[in-house]
Tab-separated table of C-alpha atoms and ligand atoms in Angstrom:
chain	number	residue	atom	x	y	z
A	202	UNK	CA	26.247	-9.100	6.768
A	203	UNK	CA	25.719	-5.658	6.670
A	204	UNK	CA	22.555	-4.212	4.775
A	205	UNK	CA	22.683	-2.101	1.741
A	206	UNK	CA	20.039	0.245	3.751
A	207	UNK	CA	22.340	0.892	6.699
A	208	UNK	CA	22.965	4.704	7.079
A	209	UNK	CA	20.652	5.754	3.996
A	210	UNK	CA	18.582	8.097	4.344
A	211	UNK	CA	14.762	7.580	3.070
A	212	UNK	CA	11.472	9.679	2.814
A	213	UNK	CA	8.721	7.675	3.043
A	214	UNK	CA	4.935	8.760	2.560
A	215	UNK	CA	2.215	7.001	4.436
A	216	UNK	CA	4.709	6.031	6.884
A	217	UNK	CA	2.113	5.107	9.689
A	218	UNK	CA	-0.387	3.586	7.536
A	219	UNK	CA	-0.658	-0.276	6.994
A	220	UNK	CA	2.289	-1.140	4.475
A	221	UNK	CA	4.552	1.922	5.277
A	222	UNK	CA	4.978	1.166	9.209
A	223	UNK	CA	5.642	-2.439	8.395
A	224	UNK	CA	8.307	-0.953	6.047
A	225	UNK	CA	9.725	1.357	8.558
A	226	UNK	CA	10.274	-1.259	11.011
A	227	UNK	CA	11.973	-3.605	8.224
A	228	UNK	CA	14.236	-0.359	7.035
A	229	UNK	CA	14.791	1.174	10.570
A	230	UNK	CA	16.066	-2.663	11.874
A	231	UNK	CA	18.468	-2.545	8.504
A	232	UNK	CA	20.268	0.712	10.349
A	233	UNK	CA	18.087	2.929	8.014
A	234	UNK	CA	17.419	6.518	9.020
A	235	UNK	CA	13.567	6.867	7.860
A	236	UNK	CA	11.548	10.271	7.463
A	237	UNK	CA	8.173	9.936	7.498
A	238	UNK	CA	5.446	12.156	6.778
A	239	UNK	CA	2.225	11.382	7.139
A	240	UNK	CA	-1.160	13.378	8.186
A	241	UNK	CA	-2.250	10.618	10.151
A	242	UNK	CA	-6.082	11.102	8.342
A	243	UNK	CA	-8.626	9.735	9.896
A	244	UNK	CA	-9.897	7.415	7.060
A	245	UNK	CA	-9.794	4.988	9.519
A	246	UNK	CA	-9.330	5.059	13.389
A	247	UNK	CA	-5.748	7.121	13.774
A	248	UNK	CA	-5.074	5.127	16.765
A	249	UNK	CA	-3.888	2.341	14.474
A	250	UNK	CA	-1.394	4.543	13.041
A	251	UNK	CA	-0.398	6.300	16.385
A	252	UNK	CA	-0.234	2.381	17.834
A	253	UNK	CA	2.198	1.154	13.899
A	254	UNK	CA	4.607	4.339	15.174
A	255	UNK	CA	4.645	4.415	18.713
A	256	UNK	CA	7.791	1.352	18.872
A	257	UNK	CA	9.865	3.794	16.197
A	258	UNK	CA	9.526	6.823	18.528
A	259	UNK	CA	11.673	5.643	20.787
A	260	UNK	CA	14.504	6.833	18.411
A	261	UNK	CA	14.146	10.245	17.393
A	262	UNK	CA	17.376	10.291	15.607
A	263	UNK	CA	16.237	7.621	13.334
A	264	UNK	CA	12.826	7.776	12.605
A	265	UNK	CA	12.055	11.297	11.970
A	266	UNK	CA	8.153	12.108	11.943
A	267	UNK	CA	6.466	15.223	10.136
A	268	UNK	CA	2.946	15.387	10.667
A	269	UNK	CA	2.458	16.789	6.968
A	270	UNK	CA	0.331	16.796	4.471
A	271	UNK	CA	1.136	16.025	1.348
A	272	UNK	CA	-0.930	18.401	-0.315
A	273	UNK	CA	0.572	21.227	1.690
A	274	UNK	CA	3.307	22.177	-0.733
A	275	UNK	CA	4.540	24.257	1.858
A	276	UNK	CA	4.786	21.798	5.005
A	277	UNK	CA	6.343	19.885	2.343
A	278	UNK	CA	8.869	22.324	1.187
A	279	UNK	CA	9.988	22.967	5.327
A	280	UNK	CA	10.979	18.889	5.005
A	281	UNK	CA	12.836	18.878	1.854
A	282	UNK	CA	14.790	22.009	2.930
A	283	UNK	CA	15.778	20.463	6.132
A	284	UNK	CA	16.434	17.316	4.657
A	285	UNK	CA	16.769	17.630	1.278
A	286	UNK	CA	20.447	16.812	1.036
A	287	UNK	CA	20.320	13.746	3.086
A	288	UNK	CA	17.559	11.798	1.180
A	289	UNK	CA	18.333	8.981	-0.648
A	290	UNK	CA	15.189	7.988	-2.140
A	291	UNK	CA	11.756	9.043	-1.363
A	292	UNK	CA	9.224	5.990	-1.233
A	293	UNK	CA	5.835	7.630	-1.878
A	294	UNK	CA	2.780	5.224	-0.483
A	295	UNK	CA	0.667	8.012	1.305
A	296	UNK	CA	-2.474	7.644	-0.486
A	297	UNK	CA	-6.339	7.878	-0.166
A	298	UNK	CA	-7.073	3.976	-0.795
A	299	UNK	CA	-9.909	2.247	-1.518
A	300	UNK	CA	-12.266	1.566	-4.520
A	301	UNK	CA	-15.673	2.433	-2.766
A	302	UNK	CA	-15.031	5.921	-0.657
A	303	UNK	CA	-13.336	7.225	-3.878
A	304	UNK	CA	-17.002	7.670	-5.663
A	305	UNK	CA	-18.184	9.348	-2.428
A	306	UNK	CA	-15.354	11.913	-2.742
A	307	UNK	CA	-13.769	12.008	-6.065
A	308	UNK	CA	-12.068	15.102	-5.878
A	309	UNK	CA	-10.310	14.316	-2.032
A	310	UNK	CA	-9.037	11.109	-3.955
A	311	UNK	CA	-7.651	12.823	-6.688
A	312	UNK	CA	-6.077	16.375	-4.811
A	313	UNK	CA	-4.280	13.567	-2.451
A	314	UNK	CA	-3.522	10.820	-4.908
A	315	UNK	CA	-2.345	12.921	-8.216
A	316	UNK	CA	-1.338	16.710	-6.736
A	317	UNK	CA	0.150	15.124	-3.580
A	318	UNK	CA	2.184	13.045	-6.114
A	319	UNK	CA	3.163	15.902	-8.003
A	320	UNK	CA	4.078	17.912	-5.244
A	321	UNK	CA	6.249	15.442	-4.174
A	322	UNK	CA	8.170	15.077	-7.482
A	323	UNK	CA	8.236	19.085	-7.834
A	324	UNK	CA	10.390	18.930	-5.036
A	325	UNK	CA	12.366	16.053	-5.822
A	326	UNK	CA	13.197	17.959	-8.879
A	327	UNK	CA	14.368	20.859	-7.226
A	328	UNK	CA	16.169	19.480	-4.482
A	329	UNK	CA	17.698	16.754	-6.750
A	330	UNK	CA	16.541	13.491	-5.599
A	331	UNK	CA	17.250	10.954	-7.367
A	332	UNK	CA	14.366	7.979	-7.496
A	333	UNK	CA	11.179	7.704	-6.297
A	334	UNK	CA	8.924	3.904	-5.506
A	335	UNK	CA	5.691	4.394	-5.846
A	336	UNK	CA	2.523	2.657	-4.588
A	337	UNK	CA	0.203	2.080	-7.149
A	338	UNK	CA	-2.109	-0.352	-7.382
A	339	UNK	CA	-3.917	-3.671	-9.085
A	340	UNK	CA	-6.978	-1.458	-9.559
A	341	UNK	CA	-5.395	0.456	-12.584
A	342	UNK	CA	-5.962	-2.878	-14.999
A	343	UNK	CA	-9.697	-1.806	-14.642
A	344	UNK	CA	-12.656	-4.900	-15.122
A	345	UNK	CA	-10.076	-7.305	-16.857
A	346	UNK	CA	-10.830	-10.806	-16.811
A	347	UNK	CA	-8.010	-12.735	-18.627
A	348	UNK	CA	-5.713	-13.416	-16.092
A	349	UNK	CA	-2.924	-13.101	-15.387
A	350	UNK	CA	-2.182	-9.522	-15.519
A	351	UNK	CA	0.967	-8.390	-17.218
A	352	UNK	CA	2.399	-5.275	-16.283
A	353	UNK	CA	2.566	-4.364	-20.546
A	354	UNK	CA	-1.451	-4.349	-20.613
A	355	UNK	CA	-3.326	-1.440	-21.519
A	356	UNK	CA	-4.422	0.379	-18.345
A	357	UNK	CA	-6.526	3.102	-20.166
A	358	UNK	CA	-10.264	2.039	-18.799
A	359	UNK	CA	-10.108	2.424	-14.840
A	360	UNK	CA	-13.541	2.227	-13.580
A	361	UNK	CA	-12.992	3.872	-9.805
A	362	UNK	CA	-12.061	7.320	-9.309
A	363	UNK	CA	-9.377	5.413	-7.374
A	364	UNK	CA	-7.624	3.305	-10.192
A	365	UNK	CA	-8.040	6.651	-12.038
A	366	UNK	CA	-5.565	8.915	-9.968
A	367	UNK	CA	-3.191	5.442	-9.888
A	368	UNK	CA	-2.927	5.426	-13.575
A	369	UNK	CA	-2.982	9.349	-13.704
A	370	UNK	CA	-0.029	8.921	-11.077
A	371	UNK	CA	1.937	6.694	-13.161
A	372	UNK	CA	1.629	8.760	-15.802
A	373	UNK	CA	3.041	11.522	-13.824
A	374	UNK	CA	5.893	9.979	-12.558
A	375	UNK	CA	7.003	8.569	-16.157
A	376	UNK	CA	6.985	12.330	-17.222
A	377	UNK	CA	8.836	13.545	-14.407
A	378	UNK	CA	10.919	10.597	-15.258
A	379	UNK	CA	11.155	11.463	-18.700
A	380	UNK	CA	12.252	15.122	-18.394
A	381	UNK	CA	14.426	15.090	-15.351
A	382	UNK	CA	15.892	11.974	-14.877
A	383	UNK	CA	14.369	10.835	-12.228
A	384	UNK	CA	14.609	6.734	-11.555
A	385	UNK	CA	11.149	5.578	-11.065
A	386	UNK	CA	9.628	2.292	-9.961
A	387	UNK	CA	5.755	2.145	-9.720
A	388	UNK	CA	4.758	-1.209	-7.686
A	389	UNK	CA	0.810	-2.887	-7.999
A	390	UNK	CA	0.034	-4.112	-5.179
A	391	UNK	CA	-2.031	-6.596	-5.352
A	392	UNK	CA	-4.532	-6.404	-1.991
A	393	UNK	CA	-2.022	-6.165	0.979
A	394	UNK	CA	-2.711	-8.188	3.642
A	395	UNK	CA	-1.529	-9.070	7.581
A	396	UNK	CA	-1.033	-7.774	10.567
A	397	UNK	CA	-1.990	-3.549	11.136
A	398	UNK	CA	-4.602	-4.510	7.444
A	399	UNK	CA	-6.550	-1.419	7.120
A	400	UNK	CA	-9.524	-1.463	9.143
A	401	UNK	CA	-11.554	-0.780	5.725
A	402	UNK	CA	-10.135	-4.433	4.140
A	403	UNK	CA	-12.758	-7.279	3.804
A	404	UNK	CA	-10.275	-9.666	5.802
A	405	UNK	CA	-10.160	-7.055	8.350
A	406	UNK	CA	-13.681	-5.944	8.065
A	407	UNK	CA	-14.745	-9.454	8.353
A	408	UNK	CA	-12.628	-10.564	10.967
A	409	UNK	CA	-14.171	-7.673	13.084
A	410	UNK	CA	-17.652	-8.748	12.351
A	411	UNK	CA	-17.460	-12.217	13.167
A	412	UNK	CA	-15.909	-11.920	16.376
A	413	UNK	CA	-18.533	-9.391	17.125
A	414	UNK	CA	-21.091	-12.128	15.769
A	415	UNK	CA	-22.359	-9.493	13.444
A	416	UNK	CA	-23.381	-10.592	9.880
A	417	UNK	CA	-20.730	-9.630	6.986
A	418	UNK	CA	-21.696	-8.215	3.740
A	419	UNK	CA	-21.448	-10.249	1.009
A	420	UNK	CA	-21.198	-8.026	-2.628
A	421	UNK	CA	-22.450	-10.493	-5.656
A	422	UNK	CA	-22.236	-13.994	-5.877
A	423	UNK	CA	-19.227	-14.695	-3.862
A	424	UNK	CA	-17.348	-15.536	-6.858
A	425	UNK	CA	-15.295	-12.412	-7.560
A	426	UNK	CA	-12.179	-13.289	-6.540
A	427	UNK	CA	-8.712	-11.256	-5.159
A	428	UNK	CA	-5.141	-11.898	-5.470
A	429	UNK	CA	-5.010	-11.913	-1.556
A	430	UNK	CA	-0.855	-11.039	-1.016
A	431	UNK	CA	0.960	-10.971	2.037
A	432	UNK	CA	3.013	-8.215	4.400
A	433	UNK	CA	5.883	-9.840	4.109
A	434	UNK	CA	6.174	-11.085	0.488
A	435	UNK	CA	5.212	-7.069	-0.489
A	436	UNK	CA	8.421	-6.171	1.721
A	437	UNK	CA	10.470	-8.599	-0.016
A	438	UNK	CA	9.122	-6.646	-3.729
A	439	UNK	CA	9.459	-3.562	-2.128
A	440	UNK	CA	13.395	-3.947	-1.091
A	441	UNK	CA	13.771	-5.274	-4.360
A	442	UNK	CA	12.423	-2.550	-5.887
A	443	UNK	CA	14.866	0.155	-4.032
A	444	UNK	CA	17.737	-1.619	-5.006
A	445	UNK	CA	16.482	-2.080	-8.993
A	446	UNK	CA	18.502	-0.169	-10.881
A	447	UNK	CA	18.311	-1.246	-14.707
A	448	UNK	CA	15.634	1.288	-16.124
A	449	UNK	CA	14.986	4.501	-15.298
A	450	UNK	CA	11.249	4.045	-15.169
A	451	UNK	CA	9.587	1.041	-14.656
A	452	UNK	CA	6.784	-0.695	-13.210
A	453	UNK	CA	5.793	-4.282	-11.385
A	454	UNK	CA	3.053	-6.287	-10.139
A	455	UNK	CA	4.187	-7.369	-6.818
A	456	UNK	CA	1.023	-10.363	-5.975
A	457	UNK	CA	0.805	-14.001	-5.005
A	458	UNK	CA	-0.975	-15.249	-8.406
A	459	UNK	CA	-3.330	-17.428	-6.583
A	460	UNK	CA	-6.805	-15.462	-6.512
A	461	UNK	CA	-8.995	-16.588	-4.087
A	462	UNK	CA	-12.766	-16.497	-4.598
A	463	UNK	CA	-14.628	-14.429	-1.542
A	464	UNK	CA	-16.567	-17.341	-0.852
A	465	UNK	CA	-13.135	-19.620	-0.376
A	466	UNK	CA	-11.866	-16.557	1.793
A	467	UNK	CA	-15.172	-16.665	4.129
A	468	UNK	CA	-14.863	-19.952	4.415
A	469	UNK	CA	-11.050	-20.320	5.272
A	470	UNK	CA	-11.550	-16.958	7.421
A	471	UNK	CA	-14.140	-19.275	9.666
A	472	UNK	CA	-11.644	-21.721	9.987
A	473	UNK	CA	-8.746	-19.237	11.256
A	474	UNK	CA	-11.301	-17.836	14.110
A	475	UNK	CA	-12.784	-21.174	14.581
A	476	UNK	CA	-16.326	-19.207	14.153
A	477	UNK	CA	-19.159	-19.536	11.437
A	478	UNK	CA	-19.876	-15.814	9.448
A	479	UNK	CA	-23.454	-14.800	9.026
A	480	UNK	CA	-23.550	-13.773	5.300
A	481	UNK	CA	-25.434	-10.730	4.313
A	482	UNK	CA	-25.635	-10.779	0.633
A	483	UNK	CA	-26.052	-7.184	-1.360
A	484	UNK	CA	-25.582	-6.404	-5.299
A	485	UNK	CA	-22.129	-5.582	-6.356
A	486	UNK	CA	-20.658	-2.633	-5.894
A	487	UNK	CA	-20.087	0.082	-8.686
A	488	UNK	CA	-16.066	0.365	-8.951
A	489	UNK	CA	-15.518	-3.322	-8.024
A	490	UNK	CA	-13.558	-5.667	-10.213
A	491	UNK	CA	-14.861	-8.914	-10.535
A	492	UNK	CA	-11.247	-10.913	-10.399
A	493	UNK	CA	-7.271	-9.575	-9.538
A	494	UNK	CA	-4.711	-11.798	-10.192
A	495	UNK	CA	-0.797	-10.572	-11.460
A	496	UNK	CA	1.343	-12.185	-13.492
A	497	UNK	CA	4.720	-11.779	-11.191
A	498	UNK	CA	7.427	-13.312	-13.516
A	499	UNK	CA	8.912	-9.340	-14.208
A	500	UNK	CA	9.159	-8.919	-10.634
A	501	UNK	CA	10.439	-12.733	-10.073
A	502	UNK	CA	13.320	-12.019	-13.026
A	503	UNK	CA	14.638	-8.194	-11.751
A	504	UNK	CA	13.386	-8.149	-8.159
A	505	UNK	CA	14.275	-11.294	-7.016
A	506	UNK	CA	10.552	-11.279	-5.501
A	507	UNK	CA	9.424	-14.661	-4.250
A	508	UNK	CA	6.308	-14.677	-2.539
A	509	UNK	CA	5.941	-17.304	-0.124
A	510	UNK	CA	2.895	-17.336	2.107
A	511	UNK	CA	0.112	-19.443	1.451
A	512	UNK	CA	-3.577	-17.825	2.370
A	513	UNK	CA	-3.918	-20.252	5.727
A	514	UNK	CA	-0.719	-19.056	7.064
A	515	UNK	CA	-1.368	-15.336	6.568
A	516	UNK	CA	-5.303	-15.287	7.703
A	517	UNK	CA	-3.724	-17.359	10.575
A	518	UNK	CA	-0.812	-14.765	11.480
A	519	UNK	CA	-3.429	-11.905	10.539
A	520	UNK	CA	-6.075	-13.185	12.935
A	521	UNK	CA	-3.680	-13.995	15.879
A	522	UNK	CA	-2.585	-10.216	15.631
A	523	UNK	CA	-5.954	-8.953	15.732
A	524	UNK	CA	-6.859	-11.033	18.700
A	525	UNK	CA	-3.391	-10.198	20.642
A	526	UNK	CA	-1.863	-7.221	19.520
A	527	UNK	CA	-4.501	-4.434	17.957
A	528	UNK	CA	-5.340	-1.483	18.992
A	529	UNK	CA	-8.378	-1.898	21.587
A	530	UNK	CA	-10.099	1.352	20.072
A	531	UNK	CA	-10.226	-1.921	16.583
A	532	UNK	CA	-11.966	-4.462	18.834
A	533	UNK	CA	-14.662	-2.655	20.203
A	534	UNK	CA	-18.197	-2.288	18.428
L	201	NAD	N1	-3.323	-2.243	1.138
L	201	NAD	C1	-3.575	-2.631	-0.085
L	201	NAD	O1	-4.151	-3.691	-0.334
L	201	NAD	C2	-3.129	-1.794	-1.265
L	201	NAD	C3	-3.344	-2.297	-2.559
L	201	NAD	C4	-2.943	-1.521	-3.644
L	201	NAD	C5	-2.325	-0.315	-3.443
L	201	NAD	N2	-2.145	0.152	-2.182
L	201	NAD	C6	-1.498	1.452	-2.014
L	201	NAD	O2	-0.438	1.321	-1.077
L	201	NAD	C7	-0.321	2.512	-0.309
L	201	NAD	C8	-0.378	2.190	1.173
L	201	NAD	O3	-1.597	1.536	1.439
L	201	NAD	P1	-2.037	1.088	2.912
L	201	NAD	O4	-2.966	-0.035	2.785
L	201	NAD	O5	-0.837	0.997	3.768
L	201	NAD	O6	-2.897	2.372	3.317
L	201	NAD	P2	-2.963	3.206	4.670
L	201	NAD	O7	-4.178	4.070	4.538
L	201	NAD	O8	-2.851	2.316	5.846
L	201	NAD	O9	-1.656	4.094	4.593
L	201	NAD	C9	-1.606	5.328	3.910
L	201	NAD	C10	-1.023	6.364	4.838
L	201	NAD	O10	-0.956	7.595	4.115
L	201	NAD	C11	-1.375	8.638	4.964
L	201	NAD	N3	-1.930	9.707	4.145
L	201	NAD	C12	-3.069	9.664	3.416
L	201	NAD	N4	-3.292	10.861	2.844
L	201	NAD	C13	-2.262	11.655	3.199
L	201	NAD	C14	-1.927	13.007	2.926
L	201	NAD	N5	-2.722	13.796	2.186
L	201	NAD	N6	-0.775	13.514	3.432
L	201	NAD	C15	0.036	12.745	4.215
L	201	NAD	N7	-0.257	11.461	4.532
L	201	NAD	C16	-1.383	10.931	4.028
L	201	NAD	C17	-2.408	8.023	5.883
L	201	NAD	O11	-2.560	8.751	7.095
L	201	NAD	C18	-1.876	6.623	6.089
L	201	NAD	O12	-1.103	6.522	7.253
L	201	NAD	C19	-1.414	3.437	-0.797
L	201	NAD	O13	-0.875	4.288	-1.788
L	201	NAD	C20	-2.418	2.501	-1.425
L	201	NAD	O14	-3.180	3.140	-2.423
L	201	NAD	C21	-2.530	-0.568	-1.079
């Protein structure tokens, strides 16, 4: 059968990071032609990202990489003149991420999250593109604790600098929405997990630790807990969100709706490496929500999402890639 992605044309933001290179590969095997740009930042060790593009290099024709950032309105500009024409719909996941490094630099967070966004749909606007899917993220419902989360809740009380520019980018993209027609879907992830996790991720993170029989920190009680969702069932929401076609702006939770409590996740994390953790136990952290958890029927009805993998089998496939295939720049202290 052949896909509805063979011979499009897509700009994708973030391309080399964690979710965008799994995306490539999933688009690029569809007969996709993908354009990446990405600044390949060293928030965490670049090799990662060199080591998520090096396969799609191979094919120059299809998987186009501009070292750009997306601040630089004019590095920017160069793409969408070359390519401009060609691009079908630009799927915008380059990001600063992360809940704690956003208090340590606020303003990074918000010039890449917010005018990085809005250059984007500047030049979307001018160069006539028509839609835009956009990463944003379970942080924006803030220190909620009635789960689950619908996507109709107010979002008005982030408490990172983080979930701040999310919401601020939402916002953005429903006026650009608004005034120029532009089709907009804004997905929440709800923390990504799986093979190529950010190194930053506590099932990462702790993974790392363990095997180097280091003690892991432990924020609170253990109980907060984290609608842990996997690679491949965000793929699956993602897809289904460039194909979605009913409203011109709209927005989804794409999670598992099982939260896991961080003690359950140690514990199940020891199991998968067949090692104990040492626990290190610290006060929690400011920015840090105590529970995620989406409610995924929108994205079950007009998505056709269907998330699939249980915790076990993820952690599993997440800590046979870290042990066979990472980077070896990940694996040592
Ligand atoms: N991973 C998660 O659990 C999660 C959860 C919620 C939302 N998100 C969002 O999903 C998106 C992808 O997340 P990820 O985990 O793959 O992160 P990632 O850091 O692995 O990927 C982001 C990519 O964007 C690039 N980038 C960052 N700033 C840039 C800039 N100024 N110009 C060009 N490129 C830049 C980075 O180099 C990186 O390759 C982000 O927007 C993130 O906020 C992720």
């Amino acid at each position: 059968m052949t896909s509805p992605h063979q011979h499009k044309t897509y700009l994708i933001t973030g391309g080399a990071g964690f979710i965008g290179s799994h995306l490539c590969r999933t688009l690029l095997n569809q007969g996709a032609r993908m354009i990446n740009i990405d600044n390949y930042n060293d928030f965490y060790d670049p090799a990662l990202k060199e080591h998520n593009v090096k396969p799609f290099l191979t094919n120059p024709d299809q998987f186009i990489d501009k070292r750009v950032d997306i601040q630089d309105i004019e590095g920017l500009s160069e793409v969408f003149q070359q390519w401009g024409p060609h691009i079908d719909q630009v799927i915008h996941l380059a990001a600063r991420a992360g809940v704690r490094p956003s208090l340590k630099e606020p303003r990074l967070y918000l010039e890449t999250n917010v005018t990085g966004t809005l250059n984007l749909l500047e030049l979307m606007r001018t160069h006539q593109i028509p839609k835009m899917v956009f990463a944003s993220s379970s942080s924006v419902y803030g220190s909620r604790t009635n789960p689950p989360f619908r996507e109709d809740e107010d979002i008005s009380k982030p408490i990172s600098p983080y979930a701040a520019t999310k919401v601020m980018g939402e916002n953005l993209l429903y006026t650009y929405s608004h005034l120029y027609q532009i089709n907009v879907v804004a997905l929440r992830f709800f923390t990504v997990y799986g093979p190529g996790q950010r190194p930053d991720l506590a099932i990462h993170k702790f993974t790392r630790m363990i095997e180097q029989g280091k003690s892991i920190p432990v924020f609170g009680d253990g109980s907060s807990q984290r609608d842990y969702t996997y690679i491949e069932d965000i793929l699956q929401g993602v897809l289904g969100a460039m194909d979605y076609t009913q409203k011109q702006f709209d927005i989804f939770n794409l999670g598992e709706s099982q939260p896991v409590r961080l003690m359950k996740l140690i514990a199940l994390l020891e199991e998968a490496l067949g090692k104990k953790a040492l626990l290190d136990y610290h006060p929690m952290q400011p920015g840090d929500v105590p529970l995620t958890c989406a409610d995924i029927s929108k994205a079950q009805q007009f998505l056709g999402y269907n998330p699939v993998t249980p915790i076990t089998q993820g952690l599993h496939q997440f800590v046979d890639w870290y042990r066979h295939q990472a980077p070896q720049s990940l694996l040592t202290p």
